[in-house]
Amino acid sequence: MHDLTFPIGPQHPGVKEPVFFKIYLDGDIISDLKFGGGYVHRGMEKLMENQEVLKAAHTAEKICGICSYAHSACITYAAESILKINTSTSVKMTRMVIAELERIHSHLLWMGFLFHDIGYETLFMYFWRERSKIVDLFEELTGQRIHHAINFIGTTKINISKKNNVMQILDELNEKLLAYKKEVLSNEVITSRFNKKGVITKDLAEKYCIVGPTARASGIDFDVRSTGYEGYDLIKFKPVTGSKGDVSERLRIRIDEIFESINIIKQALALIKEPVEKDKSTYIKRGEGYARIEAPRGELFYYVSVKRNEILRVKVKTPTFNNFPVLKPLIVGSELGDLPVIVASIDPCIGCMERVMIVKDSKQKIMSKHDFMEMCGYEHKH
Amino acid sequence: MNISIELIILVLCPFLALLSSGVFRKLFARFQNRKGPPVIQPFYDIIKLWGKERIESDESRNIIFYSGLFIAIIFLIILYLIFFGVIKFEYDFIVFIYLIVSVEVAVICSAFASRNIFSYVASMRELVLMLGYELIIAFSVINIISISGVLSISSVQSMIFSAPVSIIFLLFSGLAVLRITPYDTASASTEISSGMASEFSGKILMLYLLVEKLKDFMYYLLISRIIIGWNIYTPLILLGLLFAYALINASSARYNFMLSAKKLFIAAVLSLINIGVIGL
């Protein structure tokens, strides 16, 4: 028997994405919770079927509004793996610059939301101000602020030159971020909200197959970039890891990852010696390929099957799919006020994740509308 | 100050209360490097809500839900009349403190009666925090009464040198009364959405906003009167308070509920010690 049943979502200031939490409260402590989803299921995988590979890459970008380039890049790498294309260093480095800028943009946006959740509106505004400079830079480099659509099979459509002043903007960010880091990791109120909250131990992280910065904050030293895909083997780079596994550690990891990304961009820009060739005449007759990359939230995986240059089947696995289930053991037993912080700390992207398949007793079950409604805690009315 | 000027100020108080809220929002925005809304934005809000449709659930349609805010307005009018000396009697300081509590309790009753789960949790939070900050206010005022020997609020003179510690406690409890971070857990939108205002809409929401602004302005007036008395410098002190609270609101995160309640209770105990031991 619980004192109260408390609904959070699908539209609530505490959760920025359409997801539903049905919370059972004992006093101010959460004693149990249920998840609900299915609010932004758009059938993106089905939409990409029968599209040309290049068009599918642009459609894939629409899966997420924050890590849009990561989706486009991953499906392009998967298609390139069918033809076993080895792209030039300039292409690799150009793509790397955009990918790392996107990581910086994603982390800054996330930090803004995290501080908004604990009522620190000023830091929310400041982090988003820095983030808007990166978005402006995107507009200068690619012509688009969010959905860049720069990838072709084997090449890109943009050239990054010294005129773009990428490093000048990043050096300014580096300086400001050092000051912000000092503030956010030492402020008494912030530490009271973040320290020892939502602790994911290393064992728990391994059990739930956590990926990305959330896993690295729990002491799992794994970053897909370490495998050296698409030119990361040419760059001196060290994954940022921690051990405490709490919200504070996840924040520190993401701040340090921004510094690491700035360092990577600096090296990548130095390796762009010549302009990229814009040859778009690639044709994939038939084949299957896959790719995995380190998106801002963690490992992103794409499988593609192509026939006559058209997509037969695409399967996407986003980092939130791995990270989301761990929320239940983290939230149960915590205070109501800690819920938005814990949910935000794993940086969930529900729009990315909305392709749910339930496997129960080794039998695959596709959820119906009624199943979704039941899962969301609503009673079905005939 | 001349009694006729005081009466003019009393009539203007609703406008000044809304204006102070606009100034607070403007200052808060400037601290965040934003342009912010115009200073008269609260007036636009009130006018807009006056013309908005009322949407309520069947469960919330009850006498306490409707009457709570009207009772709060009546208490506020009496508060202002006592503050400006229109109603004056011995020991009105004590009645004044009771009325400040009563305004909040009336609003909480109305929110409770709405039977909205967010209002319910917000009301519970407000009640627990109120136990802390109202004790601080009561103990500080008792100390001020014992030092000055004045039993009527309209006769209070500057206490900045004779009771500085009590003034610090009053300023501190202002964080909770005015819902300034880090003590704004009763209105934490990311946790409990609109909180106590969840079920209010249209003219009722307008009334709720008016009660909140008048209550906040009364607290600003109370502190400024205790700091400097009632004279030509009062507007400056009011602006200073708005500036200070806007700065704190912009430069701090929010404690979680348990921690903020704990800190307020500790402060209440310290203010009690102040009466018995320090006496400032």
XYZ file of C-alpha atoms in Angstrom:
662
model
C 0.000 0.000 0.000
C 1.451 3.347 -1.034
C 0.628 6.843 0.212
C 0.288 8.404 -3.221
C 0.407 7.556 -6.899
C 2.125 10.345 -8.736
C 2.184 10.780 -12.542
C 5.171 12.353 -14.256
C 4.916 12.812 -18.010
C 4.470 12.413 -20.887
C 4.391 16.214 -20.725
C 6.041 17.494 -17.577
C 8.724 20.117 -16.921
C 10.865 17.464 -15.188
C 11.203 15.130 -18.158
C 12.178 16.805 -21.391
C 11.071 13.948 -23.611
C 7.672 12.258 -23.949
C 7.947 9.393 -21.489
C 5.633 8.450 -18.675
C 6.581 7.553 -15.091
C 3.921 6.281 -12.741
C 5.422 6.786 -9.303
C 4.328 5.272 -6.011
C 5.270 7.521 -3.114
C 5.702 6.677 0.547
C 6.034 10.136 2.079
C 8.607 11.825 -0.148
C 10.363 8.544 -1.016
C 9.682 6.711 -4.276
C 8.800 3.113 -3.402
C 8.035 1.843 -6.907
C 7.603 3.058 -10.458
C 6.386 2.018 -13.884
C 7.492 3.301 -17.262
C 5.327 4.085 -20.223
C 6.332 4.903 -23.770
C 5.223 4.878 -27.364
C 4.382 8.569 -27.616
C 6.884 9.401 -30.375
C 7.014 6.151 -32.293
C 7.375 7.380 -35.882
C 8.275 4.177 -37.733
C 11.611 5.591 -38.944
C 13.087 2.203 -39.839
C 10.056 1.400 -42.005
C 10.245 4.862 -43.561
C 13.818 4.274 -44.684
C 12.922 1.045 -46.489
C 12.897 1.380 -50.322
C 14.662 4.741 -50.059
C 17.958 5.292 -51.886
C 20.941 4.914 -49.578
C 21.806 8.606 -49.723
C 18.226 9.638 -49.015
C 18.039 7.129 -46.164
C 21.135 8.766 -44.634
C 19.291 12.075 -44.650
C 16.149 10.441 -43.219
C 18.228 8.829 -40.464
C 19.278 12.294 -39.343
C 15.663 13.024 -38.460
C 15.685 10.278 -35.800
C 17.320 12.682 -33.371
C 17.425 16.441 -33.206
C 20.542 16.537 -31.044
C 22.868 13.798 -32.347
C 21.516 13.981 -35.905
C 24.951 13.805 -37.530
C 25.815 10.635 -35.573
C 22.869 8.820 -37.186
C 23.755 10.064 -40.642
C 27.416 9.114 -40.179
C 26.661 5.666 -38.789
C 24.342 4.640 -41.655
C 26.886 6.020 -44.148
C 29.700 3.990 -42.574
C 27.440 0.906 -42.683
C 26.792 1.469 -46.398
C 30.495 2.129 -47.039
C 31.337 -1.135 -45.270
C 29.404 -2.999 -48.027
C 31.627 -1.503 -50.723
C 34.701 -1.629 -48.455
C 35.442 2.005 -49.351
C 38.479 3.522 -47.684
C 37.833 7.249 -47.547
C 40.617 9.826 -47.780
C 42.136 11.356 -44.653
C 40.574 14.745 -45.442
C 37.099 13.201 -45.588
C 37.691 11.297 -42.342
C 38.945 14.377 -40.545
C 36.133 16.596 -41.859
C 33.585 14.087 -40.604
C 35.441 13.829 -37.303
C 35.356 17.604 -36.763
C 31.581 17.668 -37.288
C 31.067 14.603 -35.061
C 33.125 16.085 -32.216
C 31.442 19.484 -32.548
C 28.149 17.645 -32.245
C 29.391 15.912 -29.088
C 30.290 19.308 -27.592
C 26.893 20.719 -28.603
C 25.051 17.700 -27.152
C 26.924 17.781 -23.829
C 26.393 21.531 -23.414
C 22.690 21.145 -24.130
C 22.484 18.294 -21.615
C 24.256 20.301 -18.928
C 21.806 23.142 -19.423
C 18.893 20.766 -18.858
C 20.539 19.191 -15.820
C 20.927 22.565 -14.124
C 17.419 23.565 -15.105
C 16.225 20.446 -13.256
C 17.797 21.647 -10.006
C 16.535 25.205 -10.449
C 19.861 26.771 -11.476
C 18.399 28.740 -14.376
C 21.457 30.956 -14.773
C 23.793 28.075 -15.595
C 21.095 26.717 -17.918
C 21.197 30.010 -19.819
C 24.994 30.192 -19.783
C 25.508 26.638 -21.081
C 22.945 27.198 -23.807
C 24.646 30.443 -24.793
C 27.865 28.489 -25.370
C 25.918 25.795 -27.180
C 24.338 28.340 -29.538
C 27.838 29.417 -30.617
C 28.537 25.824 -31.678
C 25.213 25.726 -33.556
C 26.174 28.996 -35.295
C 29.466 27.358 -36.233
C 27.542 24.422 -37.706
C 25.561 26.852 -39.829
C 28.782 28.406 -41.076
C 30.402 25.048 -41.849
C 27.506 23.014 -43.218
C 24.798 25.548 -44.052
C 22.442 23.947 -41.534
C 22.163 24.345 -37.771
C 20.840 20.903 -36.739
C 20.330 18.514 -39.664
C 23.531 18.919 -41.675
C 23.025 16.364 -44.491
C 26.691 16.503 -45.483
C 27.463 12.822 -46.053
C 27.720 11.081 -49.404
C 28.958 7.511 -49.762
C 32.739 7.858 -49.593
C 32.837 11.621 -49.246
C 31.275 14.748 -47.772
C 29.880 17.882 -49.361
C 31.781 20.391 -47.212
C 35.331 21.624 -46.894
C 36.642 23.033 -43.646
C 39.317 25.701 -44.076
C 41.253 27.945 -41.726
C 38.898 30.801 -42.624
C 36.188 29.197 -40.497
C 37.861 30.136 -37.177
C 36.820 26.853 -35.576
C 39.666 26.856 -33.074
C 39.086 30.472 -32.048
C 35.525 29.635 -30.964
C 36.641 26.437 -29.254
C 39.488 28.165 -27.388
C 36.990 30.665 -25.981
C 34.714 27.782 -24.969
C 37.651 25.997 -23.343
C 38.407 29.033 -21.207
C 34.794 29.519 -20.098
C 34.238 25.843 -19.443
C 37.194 25.755 -17.047
C 35.462 28.431 -14.943
C 32.108 26.644 -15.131
C 33.710 23.344 -14.127
C 35.209 24.921 -11.034
C 31.810 26.354 -10.074
C 29.669 23.271 -10.694
C 31.949 20.781 -8.982
C 32.494 22.859 -5.841
C 29.160 24.648 -5.282
C 27.624 23.397 -2.018
C 24.005 23.311 -3.244
C 24.919 21.560 -6.506
C 27.009 18.922 -4.751
C 24.155 18.288 -2.294
C 21.932 17.489 -5.308
C 24.444 15.440 -7.325
C 26.844 13.662 -4.976
C 25.891 10.054 -4.135
C 22.667 10.382 -6.163
C 21.719 7.763 -8.747
C 24.848 5.688 -8.157
C 25.510 3.107 -10.899
C 28.164 0.716 -9.627
C 30.489 -1.025 -12.076
C 28.647 -4.321 -11.536
C 25.277 -2.701 -12.205
C 26.650 -0.997 -15.322
C 27.942 -4.351 -16.641
C 24.677 -6.105 -15.781
C 22.574 -3.558 -17.693
C 25.158 -3.138 -20.533
C 25.366 0.617 -19.967
C 27.193 2.524 -22.704
C 28.760 5.915 -23.319
C 29.680 8.549 -20.747
C 27.231 6.982 -18.266
C 29.243 3.726 -18.342
C 32.594 5.513 -18.255
C 31.481 7.376 -15.102
C 31.008 3.967 -13.461
C 34.550 2.844 -14.238
C 33.969 0.977 -17.514
C 36.877 1.986 -19.719
C 35.174 1.609 -23.080
C 34.769 4.093 -25.894
C 34.006 3.008 -29.478
C 36.419 5.703 -30.675
C 39.226 3.622 -29.123
C 38.631 0.995 -31.826
C 39.972 3.540 -34.312
C 37.093 3.726 -36.789
C 37.079 6.478 -39.423
C 40.450 7.994 -38.611
C 40.383 7.919 -34.818
C 43.474 5.684 -35.045
C 45.359 8.725 -36.416
C 44.470 10.854 -33.386
C 46.000 10.862 -29.916
C 42.983 10.392 -27.705
C 42.279 9.061 -24.211
C 38.750 8.091 -23.065
C 37.675 9.984 -19.953
C 36.722 7.599 -17.167
C 35.637 7.887 -13.560
C 34.789 5.549 -10.714
C 32.113 7.016 -8.434
C 29.196 6.408 -10.810
C 26.963 9.132 -9.358
C 25.361 12.130 -11.076
C 28.289 14.362 -10.154
C 30.732 11.960 -11.818
C 28.613 11.804 -14.983
C 28.690 15.595 -15.102
C 32.481 15.681 -14.675
C 32.964 13.034 -17.366
C 30.927 15.037 -19.873
C 32.759 18.289 -19.095
C 36.114 16.548 -19.519
C 34.876 14.942 -22.743
C 34.315 18.431 -24.140
C 37.964 19.273 -23.411
C 38.981 15.975 -25.058
C 36.785 16.753 -28.091
C 38.415 20.172 -28.463
C 41.780 18.421 -28.406
C 40.616 15.927 -31.081
C 39.277 18.722 -33.321
C 42.603 20.548 -33.052
C 44.467 17.445 -34.265
C 41.891 16.665 -36.965
C 42.054 20.188 -38.413
C 45.831 19.870 -38.656
C 45.421 16.672 -40.712
C 43.125 18.265 -43.330
C 45.730 18.970 -46.025
C 43.664 19.026 -49.200
C 40.027 19.700 -50.121
C 37.720 16.661 -50.263
C 36.637 15.251 -53.629
C 32.902 15.447 -54.099
C 32.272 12.279 -56.127
C 28.640 11.254 -55.604
C 28.365 8.541 -58.252
C 28.427 5.500 -55.932
C 26.079 2.614 -56.611
C 25.540 -0.327 -54.224
C 24.265 -3.348 -56.101
C 23.559 -5.647 -53.193
C 24.905 -6.363 -49.726
C 24.645 -6.138 -45.981
C 26.727 -3.964 -43.719
C 26.875 -2.610 -40.218
C 28.684 0.079 -38.297
C 28.969 1.294 -34.773
C 30.165 4.671 -33.642
C 30.474 6.636 -30.428
C 27.528 9.029 -30.519
C 27.403 11.730 -27.786
C 25.278 9.461 -25.570
C 27.188 6.255 -26.242
C 27.452 3.437 -28.738
C 25.191 3.784 -31.774
C 24.705 0.756 -34.040
C 23.281 0.554 -37.574
C 22.613 -2.524 -39.686
C 21.685 -1.979 -43.344
C 20.678 -4.328 -46.113
C 20.801 -2.822 -49.614
C 19.533 -4.001 -52.991
C 19.830 -1.982 -56.230
C 21.025 1.030 -54.235
C 17.814 0.973 -52.173
C 17.430 0.080 -48.531
C 15.832 -3.308 -47.860
C 16.073 -3.203 -44.082
C 17.594 -0.938 -41.447
C 17.995 -1.728 -37.771
C 19.025 0.991 -35.343
C 20.160 0.521 -31.774
C 20.637 3.776 -29.914
C 22.513 4.287 -26.622
C 19.362 5.154 -24.687
C 18.028 1.661 -25.426
C 20.858 0.303 -23.230
C 20.867 3.031 -20.620
C 17.178 3.506 -19.959
C 16.274 0.279 -18.044
C 18.794 1.045 -15.286
C 16.620 3.960 -14.186
C 14.282 1.755 -12.157
C 16.860 0.502 -9.603
C 18.295 4.030 -9.421
C 15.007 5.815 -8.807
C 13.338 3.377 -6.380
C 14.327 4.468 -2.869
C 15.281 8.017 -3.835
C 13.407 11.234 -3.054
C 10.819 12.678 -5.439
C 13.031 15.718 -6.002
C 15.910 13.524 -7.185
C 13.895 11.902 -9.971
C 14.381 14.601 -12.652
C 18.106 14.742 -11.839
C 18.588 10.974 -12.052
C 16.573 10.679 -15.271
C 18.482 13.561 -16.847
C 21.843 12.203 -15.693
C 21.788 9.293 -18.151
C 20.929 11.757 -20.948
C 17.970 9.814 -22.356
C 16.738 10.460 -25.878
C 13.303 8.891 -26.109
C 12.795 10.024 -29.708
C 15.867 7.975 -30.671
C 14.792 4.948 -28.652
C 11.145 4.615 -29.719
C 11.306 1.230 -31.421
C 10.341 -1.044 -28.579
C 10.250 -4.802 -28.909
C 9.346 -6.888 -25.869
C 11.006 -10.281 -25.508
C 9.316 -12.318 -22.819
C 9.928 -16.005 -22.109
C 12.159 -16.121 -25.215
C 9.180 -15.129 -27.373
C 9.205 -11.921 -29.308
C 6.109 -9.837 -28.865
C 5.217 -6.734 -30.845
C 3.331 -4.340 -28.608
C -0.173 -3.323 -29.594
C -1.769 0.034 -28.807
C -3.618 -1.576 -25.900
C -0.377 -3.045 -24.538
C 1.157 0.406 -24.610
C -1.830 1.870 -22.798
C -1.669 -0.835 -20.155
C 2.060 -0.254 -19.754
C 1.376 3.442 -19.301
C -0.999 2.641 -16.463
C -4.229 3.466 -18.292
C -7.169 1.124 -18.173
C -8.509 0.157 -21.568
C -12.040 1.454 -22.160
C -14.116 -0.434 -24.721
C 5.702 60.303 7.058
C 2.418 62.129 6.575
C -0.697 59.959 7.135
C -2.268 61.091 3.816
C 0.824 59.900 1.902
C 0.576 56.571 3.722
C -3.059 56.239 2.641
C -2.123 56.981 -0.985
C 0.608 54.308 -0.783
C -1.930 51.875 0.725
C -4.268 52.405 -2.241
C -1.355 51.995 -4.655
C -0.069 48.820 -2.954
C -1.614 46.313 -5.437
C 0.058 48.198 -8.291
C 3.348 48.483 -6.415
C 3.213 44.766 -5.594
C 2.839 43.874 -9.278
C 5.492 46.413 -10.243
C 7.952 44.957 -7.696
C 7.354 41.535 -9.208
C 8.110 42.958 -12.664
C 11.303 44.612 -11.389
C 12.350 41.315 -9.780
C 11.855 39.436 -13.046
C 13.750 42.085 -14.997
C 16.686 42.008 -12.574
C 16.680 38.196 -12.582
C 16.787 38.191 -16.396
C 19.638 40.705 -16.533
C 21.698 38.544 -14.143
C 21.249 35.718 -16.627
C 22.310 37.929 -19.521
C 18.748 37.920 -20.879
C 16.655 40.899 -21.909
C 13.715 39.687 -19.814
C 10.043 40.674 -19.905
C 8.926 44.332 -19.610
C 8.597 45.620 -16.047
C 4.805 45.857 -16.441
C 4.512 42.207 -17.559
C 2.642 41.174 -14.325
C -0.088 43.700 -15.254
C -0.396 42.111 -18.706
C -0.616 38.678 -17.022
C -3.389 39.790 -14.691
C -5.370 41.444 -17.515
C -4.961 38.384 -19.723
C -6.047 35.951 -16.994
C -9.097 38.095 -16.243
C -10.411 37.325 -19.718
C -9.436 33.637 -19.777
C -11.860 30.756 -19.516
C -12.054 28.777 -16.249
C -11.473 25.051 -16.663
C -11.871 22.911 -13.569
C -12.377 19.255 -12.839
C -15.598 18.102 -11.152
C -13.636 17.011 -8.077
C -12.232 20.470 -7.474
C -15.620 22.210 -7.470
C -16.124 22.716 -3.735
C -16.581 25.601 -1.342
C -13.071 25.484 0.166
C -11.415 25.529 -3.258
C -13.299 28.695 -4.227
C -13.332 30.458 -0.852
C -9.664 29.868 0.174
C -8.240 32.563 -2.075
C -10.983 35.080 -1.203
C -10.264 34.556 2.508
C -6.556 35.060 1.763
C -7.357 38.373 0.022
C -9.415 39.528 3.035
C -6.537 38.636 5.402
C -4.126 40.516 3.124
C -6.304 43.646 3.161
C -6.343 43.536 6.997
C -2.541 43.011 6.960
C -2.014 46.128 4.843
C -4.426 48.160 7.008
C -2.501 47.147 10.150
C 0.856 47.797 8.489
C -0.094 51.358 7.488
C -1.679 52.101 10.868
C -5.283 52.416 9.615
C -6.184 49.669 12.087
C -4.044 50.191 15.151
C -4.215 48.553 18.565
C -1.835 47.282 21.194
C -0.118 43.981 20.365
C -1.079 44.299 16.662
C 2.431 43.033 15.880
C 1.368 39.580 17.141
C -1.890 39.698 15.121
C 0.178 40.737 12.111
C 2.340 37.604 12.370
C -0.771 35.414 12.781
C -2.282 36.977 9.666
C 0.854 36.295 7.584
C 0.489 32.614 8.547
C -3.263 32.704 7.889
C -2.819 33.999 4.327
C -0.557 31.074 3.512
C -2.845 28.577 5.255
C -5.875 29.863 3.303
C -4.021 29.380 -0.003
C -2.881 25.901 1.086
C -6.474 24.945 2.020
C -7.667 26.019 -1.405
C -4.890 24.029 -3.110
C -5.608 20.955 -0.936
C -9.318 21.159 -1.764
C -8.571 21.067 -5.503
C -7.702 17.348 -5.058
C -4.985 17.669 -7.669
C -2.014 15.423 -6.869
C 0.546 18.132 -7.752
C -1.294 20.691 -5.593
C -1.459 18.150 -2.798
C 2.291 17.449 -2.775
C 3.110 21.172 -3.149
C 0.787 22.028 -0.252
C 2.404 19.399 1.952
C 5.831 20.795 1.113
C 4.684 24.357 1.799
C 3.200 23.332 5.150
C 6.414 21.636 6.294
C 8.580 24.573 5.157
C 6.121 26.977 6.774
C 6.695 25.317 10.139
C 10.343 26.294 9.730
C 10.193 29.805 8.311
C 7.210 31.036 10.317
C 9.010 30.046 13.515
C 12.024 32.088 12.396
C 9.781 35.096 11.688
C 7.941 34.695 15.022
C 11.123 34.368 17.112
C 12.791 37.301 15.328
C 9.729 39.510 15.815
C 9.485 38.536 19.509
C 13.140 39.523 19.891
C 12.510 42.862 18.150
C 9.474 43.518 20.386
C 11.486 42.711 23.520
C 14.353 45.011 22.444
C 12.299 47.986 21.222
C 9.330 47.643 23.546
C 7.068 48.602 20.613
C 3.910 46.498 20.328
C 2.436 48.092 17.212
C 3.960 47.459 13.806
C 3.092 50.909 12.508
C 5.265 52.408 15.284
C 8.423 50.343 14.589
C 11.548 52.415 14.006
C 14.900 51.368 12.492
C 16.265 48.242 14.192
C 19.386 47.799 12.042
C 21.753 48.599 14.930
C 19.727 47.304 17.869
C 18.633 43.907 16.418
C 20.964 43.060 13.497
C 20.906 39.285 14.104
C 17.105 39.178 14.032
C 17.147 41.115 10.764
C 19.570 38.560 9.292
C 17.167 35.780 10.331
C 14.250 37.654 8.752
C 16.220 38.101 5.533
C 17.051 34.394 5.578
C 13.435 33.303 6.116
C 12.549 35.619 3.197
C 14.203 33.078 0.881
C 11.527 30.528 1.821
C 8.629 33.020 2.017
C 9.417 34.529 -1.387
C 10.341 31.122 -2.881
C 13.865 32.080 -3.803
C 16.427 29.368 -4.578
C 17.741 27.346 -2.766
C 14.492 27.268 -0.692
C 11.873 27.196 -3.459
C 11.038 23.484 -3.246
C 7.317 24.214 -2.775
C 7.213 25.647 -6.284
C 9.816 23.415 -7.978
C 8.304 23.125 -11.452
C 10.623 20.307 -12.554
C 9.361 18.155 -9.673
C 5.738 19.118 -9.066
C 4.817 21.004 -12.239
C 2.706 24.082 -11.380
C 2.480 23.031 -7.712
C -0.345 24.642 -5.760
C -1.553 26.523 -8.846
C -2.111 23.323 -10.857
C -5.905 23.410 -10.697
C -6.381 27.182 -10.760
C -7.370 28.739 -14.072
C -8.825 31.948 -15.450
C -9.915 34.469 -12.828
C -9.100 32.085 -9.958
C -5.507 31.845 -11.206
C -5.441 35.623 -11.487
C -6.563 35.840 -7.862
C -3.866 33.345 -6.834
C -1.169 35.407 -8.587
C -2.490 38.575 -6.933
C -2.412 36.935 -3.484
C 1.155 35.735 -4.056
C 2.384 39.144 -5.241
C 0.646 41.010 -2.389
C 2.016 38.558 0.172
C 5.549 38.905 -1.219
C 5.300 42.707 -1.295
C 4.075 42.748 2.301
C 7.150 40.773 3.332
C 9.412 43.235 1.521
C 7.632 46.092 3.330
C 7.939 44.350 6.709
C 11.696 43.779 6.353
C 12.349 47.282 5.050
C 10.359 48.784 7.945
C 12.323 46.767 10.489
C 15.643 47.664 8.814
C 15.200 51.395 8.365
C 11.785 52.355 9.732
C 9.251 54.168 7.526
C 10.844 57.148 5.817
C 12.043 58.568 2.524
C 14.740 55.863 2.143
C 12.225 52.989 2.222
C 11.992 52.732 -1.618
C 15.779 52.406 -1.774
C 15.733 49.575 0.767
C 12.925 47.892 -1.191
C 14.960 48.105 -4.392
C 18.005 46.807 -2.529
C 16.005 43.814 -1.259
C 14.690 43.081 -4.763
C 18.232 43.288 -6.122
C 19.651 41.017 -3.406
C 16.944 38.360 -3.697
C 17.106 38.407 -7.519
C 20.877 37.946 -7.302
C 20.538 35.000 -4.892
C 17.815 33.481 -7.084
C 20.098 33.753 -10.103
C 23.201 32.400 -8.427
C 21.994 29.305 -6.653
C 20.505 25.904 -7.361
C 17.632 24.395 -5.376
C 18.041 22.194 -2.289
C 15.915 19.102 -2.281
C 12.888 19.164 -0.025
C 14.230 17.269 3.006
C 17.458 19.264 3.125
C 15.733 22.643 2.808
C 13.271 21.715 5.598
C 16.173 20.571 7.783
C 18.103 23.810 7.243
C 15.039 25.938 8.020
C 14.422 24.032 11.259
C 18.068 24.507 12.285
C 17.706 28.244 11.568
C 14.516 28.312 13.669
C 16.393 26.781 16.620
C 19.229 29.289 16.149
C 16.761 32.199 16.121
C 15.326 30.890 19.402
C 18.842 30.763 20.860
C 19.295 34.345 19.645
C 16.404 35.472 21.871
C 17.700 33.748 24.988
C 21.483 34.075 24.653
C 22.574 36.844 22.251
C 19.522 39.075 22.380
C 20.300 41.039 19.204
